[in-house]
PDB file of C-alpha atoms in Angstrom:
ATOM      1  CA  MET A   1      96.806  69.887 -14.913  1.00 47.00           C
ATOM      2  CA  ALA A   2     100.340  71.178 -15.107  1.00 53.00           C
ATOM      3  CA  THR A   3     103.132  68.773 -15.931  1.00 56.00           C
ATOM      4  CA  ARG A   4     106.844  69.217 -15.555  1.00 56.00           C
ATOM      5  CA  ARG A   5     108.774  69.616 -18.724  1.00 59.00           C
ATOM      6  CA  ASP A   6     111.367  66.989 -19.453  1.00 61.00           C
ATOM      7  CA  GLU A   7     114.835  68.562 -19.192  1.00 64.00           C
ATOM      8  CA  THR A   8     116.296  66.268 -21.833  1.00 67.00           C
ATOM      9  CA  VAL A   9     114.133  67.916 -24.488  1.00 64.00           C
ATOM     10  CA  SER A  10     115.762  71.313 -23.946  1.00 65.00           C
ATOM     11  CA  VAL A  11     119.229  69.742 -23.940  1.00 64.00           C
ATOM     12  CA  LYS A  12     118.502  68.013 -27.235  1.00 71.00           C
ATOM     13  CA  LYS A  13     117.191  71.247 -28.766  1.00 71.00           C
ATOM     14  CA  LYS A  14     120.358  73.089 -27.769  1.00 69.00           C
ATOM     15  CA  ALA A  15     122.509  70.337 -29.258  1.00 68.00           C
ATOM     16  CA  ALA A  16     120.510  70.410 -32.493  1.00 70.00           C
ATOM     17  CA  ALA A  17     120.826  74.209 -32.698  1.00 70.00           C
ATOM     18  CA  ALA A  18     124.604  73.978 -32.170  1.00 64.00           C
ATOM     19  CA  LYS A  19     124.843  71.321 -34.870  1.00 63.00           C
ATOM     20  CA  LYS A  20     122.958  73.524 -37.357  1.00 66.00           C
ATOM     21  CA  ALA A  21     125.099  76.536 -36.515  1.00 60.00           C
ATOM     22  CA  ALA A  22     128.344  74.654 -37.269  1.00 55.00           C
ATOM     23  CA  PRO A  23     129.659  75.513 -40.770  1.00 54.00           C
ATOM     24  CA  ARG A  24     129.317  72.769 -43.331  1.00 55.00           C
ATOM     25  CA  LYS A  25     132.227  71.492 -45.336  1.00 55.00           C
ATOM     26  CA  ALA A  26     132.125  72.038 -49.049  1.00 51.00           C
ATOM     27  CA  ALA A  27     131.392  68.950 -51.075  1.00 52.00           C
ATOM     28  CA  PRO A  28     134.218  67.647 -53.239  1.00 53.00           C
ATOM     29  CA  ALA A  29     133.937  68.655 -56.867  1.00 53.00           C
ATOM     30  CA  LYS A  30     134.631  65.205 -58.151  1.00 54.00           C
ATOM     31  CA  LYS A  31     132.578  62.111 -57.267  1.00 54.00           C
ATOM     32  CA  THR A  32     134.436  59.063 -56.085  1.00 52.00           C
ATOM     33  CA  THR A  33     133.341  55.522 -55.422  1.00 53.00           C
ATOM     34  CA  ALA A  34     134.013  55.949 -51.693  1.00 53.00           C
ATOM     35  CA  ALA A  35     131.263  58.598 -51.424  1.00 56.00           C
ATOM     36  CA  ALA A  36     128.470  56.048 -51.986  1.00 58.00           C
ATOM     37  CA  PRO A  37     129.161  54.051 -48.777  1.00 62.00           C
ATOM     38  CA  ALA A  38     129.492  57.320 -46.845  1.00 65.00           C
ATOM     39  CA  LYS A  39     126.041  58.407 -48.050  1.00 68.00           C
ATOM     40  CA  LYS A  40     124.632  55.026 -47.085  1.00 71.00           C
ATOM     41  CA  ALA A  41     126.168  55.235 -43.610  1.00 76.00           C
ATOM     42  CA  GLY A  42     124.841  58.790 -43.233  1.00 82.00           C
ATOM     43  CA  ALA A  43     121.353  57.675 -44.228  1.00 84.00           C
ATOM     44  CA  GLN A  44     121.458  54.831 -41.716  1.00 87.00           C
ATOM     45  CA  GLY A  45     122.645  57.253 -39.040  1.00 88.00           C
ATOM     46  CA  LEU A  46     119.756  59.592 -39.839  1.00 88.00           C
ATOM     47  CA  LEU A  47     117.334  56.694 -39.745  1.00 90.00           C
ATOM     48  CA  ARG A  48     118.668  55.547 -36.376  1.00 90.00           C
ATOM     49  CA  ALA A  49     118.497  59.078 -34.983  1.00 91.00           C
ATOM     50  CA  GLY A  50     114.929  59.436 -36.231  1.00 90.00           C
ATOM     51  CA  LEU A  51     113.901  56.123 -34.707  1.00 91.00           C
ATOM     52  CA  LYS A  52     115.542  57.049 -31.416  1.00 92.00           C
ATOM     53  CA  ALA A  53     113.716  60.400 -31.356  1.00 92.00           C
ATOM     54  CA  LEU A  54     110.454  58.637 -32.195  1.00 91.00           C
ATOM     55  CA  GLY A  55     111.038  56.183 -29.346  1.00 91.00           C
ATOM     56  CA  ASN A  56     111.698  59.027 -26.919  1.00 91.00           C
ATOM     57  CA  VAL A  57     108.492  60.784 -27.951  1.00 91.00           C
ATOM     58  CA  ARG A  58     106.550  57.537 -27.606  1.00 91.00           C
ATOM     59  CA  ASN A  59     107.910  56.977 -24.097  1.00 90.00           C
ATOM     60  CA  ASP A  60     107.005  60.543 -23.141  1.00 90.00           C
ATOM     61  CA  VAL A  61     103.445  60.105 -24.439  1.00 90.00           C
ATOM     62  CA  VAL A  62     103.052  56.838 -22.525  1.00 89.00           C
ATOM     63  CA  LYS A  63     104.286  58.515 -19.332  1.00 88.00           C
ATOM     64  CA  ARG A  64     101.836  61.398 -19.714  1.00 86.00           C
ATOM     65  CA  GLN A  65      98.898  59.120 -20.518  1.00 86.00           C
ATOM     66  CA  THR A  66      99.696  57.007 -17.478  1.00 85.00           C
ATOM     67  CA  ASN A  67      99.737  60.106 -15.278  1.00 81.00           C
ATOM     68  CA  VAL A  68      96.361  61.251 -16.652  1.00 79.00           C
ATOM     69  CA  ILE A  69      94.718  57.859 -16.135  1.00 80.00           C
ATOM     70  CA  GLU A  70      96.170  57.510 -12.641  1.00 79.00           C
ATOM     71  CA  SER A  71      94.911  60.951 -11.680  1.00 76.00           C
ATOM     72  CA  LEU A  72      91.436  60.203 -13.073  1.00 75.00           C
ATOM     73  CA  LEU A  73      91.208  56.950 -11.151  1.00 75.00           C
ATOM     74  CA  GLY A  74      92.887  58.423  -8.097  1.00 72.00           C
ATOM     75  CA  ILE A  75      95.548  55.732  -8.027  1.00 75.00           C
ATOM     76  CA  GLY A  76      98.611  57.957  -8.117  1.00 64.00           C
ATOM     77  CA  GLN A  77     100.955  58.023  -5.166  1.00 59.00           C
ATOM     78  CA  PRO A  78      99.284  56.510  -2.084  1.00 54.00           C
ATOM     79  CA  LYS A  79      98.689  58.892   0.789  1.00 55.00           C
ATOM     80  CA  PRO A  80     100.792  58.033   3.842  1.00 54.00           C
ATOM     81  CA  ASP A  81      97.954  58.518   6.379  1.00 58.00           C
ATOM     82  CA  THR A  82      95.516  56.062   4.734  1.00 53.00           C
ATOM     83  CA  PRO A  83      95.596  52.552   6.208  1.00 54.00           C
ATOM     84  CA  ALA A  84      96.071  49.655   3.807  1.00 52.00           C
ATOM     85  CA  ARG A  85      93.249  47.142   3.672  1.00 53.00           C
ATOM     86  CA  GLY A  86      93.554  43.574   2.473  1.00 53.00           C
ATOM     87  CA  PHE A  87      96.836  42.957   0.726  1.00 54.00           C
ATOM     88  CA  PRO A  88      99.162  45.965   1.065  1.00 54.00           C
ATOM     89  CA  GLY A  89     101.039  45.056  -2.131  1.00 57.00           C
ATOM     90  CA  LEU A  90      97.900  45.467  -4.216  1.00 54.00           C
ATOM     91  CA  ASP A  91      97.215  48.962  -2.920  1.00 58.00           C
ATOM     92  CA  SER A  92     100.501  50.181  -4.341  1.00 61.00           C
ATOM     93  CA  PHE A  93      99.120  49.383  -7.793  1.00 65.00           C
ATOM     94  CA  GLY A  94      95.745  50.980  -7.040  1.00 73.00           C
ATOM     95  CA  ILE A  95      93.899  47.719  -7.569  1.00 79.00           C
ATOM     96  CA  ARG A  96      91.412  48.361  -4.749  1.00 81.00           C
ATOM     97  CA  LYS A  97      90.384  51.750  -6.094  1.00 83.00           C
ATOM     98  CA  PHE A  98      90.032  50.301  -9.586  1.00 82.00           C
ATOM     99  CA  GLU A  99      87.865  47.458  -8.248  1.00 86.00           C
ATOM    100  CA  ASP A 100      85.610  49.922  -6.412  1.00 85.00           C
ATOM    101  CA  VAL A 101      85.131  52.043  -9.533  1.00 87.00           C
ATOM    102  CA  PHE A 102      84.481  48.917 -11.614  1.00 89.00           C
ATOM    103  CA  ASP A 103      81.922  47.567  -9.128  1.00 88.00           C
ATOM    104  CA  GLN A 104      80.052  50.869  -9.076  1.00 89.00           C
ATOM    105  CA  ARG A 105      79.864  51.050 -12.850  1.00 91.00           C
ATOM    106  CA  VAL A 106      78.730  47.442 -13.219  1.00 90.00           C
ATOM    107  CA  ALA A 107      76.030  47.939 -10.565  1.00 87.00           C
ATOM    108  CA  THR A 108      74.786  51.072 -12.324  1.00 89.00           C
ATOM    109  CA  ALA A 109      74.666  49.306 -15.689  1.00 91.00           C
ATOM    110  CA  MET A 110      72.790  46.339 -14.221  1.00 88.00           C
ATOM    111  CA  GLN A 111      70.297  48.677 -12.544  1.00 87.00           C
ATOM    112  CA  ARG A 112      69.654  50.398 -15.886  1.00 91.00           C
ATOM    113  CA  LEU A 113      68.959  46.989 -17.441  1.00 92.00           C
ATOM    114  CA  GLY A 114      66.381  46.253 -14.742  1.00 90.00           C
ATOM    115  CA  MET A 115      68.373  43.646 -12.840  1.00 89.00           C
ATOM    116  CA  PRO A 116      67.517  43.408  -9.146  1.00 86.00           C
ATOM    117  CA  SER A 117      70.103  44.539  -6.622  1.00 84.00           C
ATOM    118  CA  ALA A 118      71.663  42.196  -4.054  1.00 84.00           C
ATOM    119  CA  GLN A 119      69.365  43.618  -1.364  1.00 89.00           C
ATOM    120  CA  GLU A 120      66.243  42.967  -3.459  1.00 90.00           C
ATOM    121  CA  ILE A 121      67.341  39.388  -4.097  1.00 91.00           C
ATOM    122  CA  GLN A 122      67.905  38.859  -0.362  1.00 94.00           C
ATOM    123  CA  GLU A 123      64.381  40.187   0.359  1.00 95.00           C
ATOM    124  CA  LEU A 124      62.940  37.796  -2.234  1.00 95.00           C
ATOM    125  CA  ARG A 125      64.764  34.872  -0.605  1.00 96.00           C
ATOM    126  CA  GLU A 126      63.327  35.811   2.781  1.00 96.00           C
ATOM    127  CA  GLN A 127      59.802  36.036   1.344  1.00 96.00           C
ATOM    128  CA  MET A 128      60.281  32.667  -0.342  1.00 96.00           C
ATOM    129  CA  ARG A 129      61.418  31.100   2.927  1.00 96.00           C
ATOM    130  CA  LEU A 130      58.344  32.494   4.734  1.00 96.00           C
ATOM    131  CA  LEU A 131      56.012  31.241   1.996  1.00 96.00           C
ATOM    132  CA  LEU A 132      57.534  27.751   2.118  1.00 96.00           C
ATOM    133  CA  GLU A 133      57.100  27.640   5.923  1.00 96.00           C
ATOM    134  CA  HIS A 134      53.489  28.764   5.569  1.00 95.00           C
ATOM    135  CA  LEU A 135      52.849  26.141   2.884  1.00 94.00           C
ATOM    136  CA  GLU A 136      54.351  23.392   5.092  1.00 94.00           C
ATOM    137  CA  ARG A 137      52.045  24.406   7.970  1.00 93.00           C
ATOM    138  CA  ILE A 138      49.013  24.229   5.659  1.00 92.00           C
ATOM    139  CA  GLU A 139      50.118  20.827   4.295  1.00 91.00           C
ATOM    140  CA  SER A 140      50.701  19.425   7.785  1.00 90.00           C
ATOM    141  CA  GLY A 141      47.239  20.672   8.858  1.00 86.00           C
ATOM    142  CA  ARG A 142      45.592  18.781   6.012  1.00 84.00           C
ATOM    143  CA  ARG A 143      47.370  15.547   6.876  1.00 80.00           C
ATOM    144  CA  LYS A 144      46.116  15.622  10.481  1.00 75.00           C
ATOM    145  CA  ARG A 145      42.470  15.759   9.396  1.00 66.00           C
TER     146      ARG A 145
END
């Protein structure tokens, strides 16, 4: 699956390359007391920049993971020619597709465990109803004698 590259990444790389290429100023030969707060502010700036970059990477990873999961479940952009069923607002989130996949997986797991399907339970109910009717006819025949 091909994904589009984020254009901000290339812009940031170019800015970082330009920053590295800029000549550095020579450090003063003599240490002063004002240099300590400047180092502290520089360290905080580096920390903030690092945290911002980490946040950007995290957001990018979340976006990509979301795209992968949506494509696996088939809940990406809805097709315009498919009619909405039930609540149209829910289809925009892909809830219906997710429910269908969930129902299939639960039914398969229950079948593996030996649980009867809904159709088998309905057949058992019908047999039970017929047996109860037959038993009532036998009981009513005994009472008449």
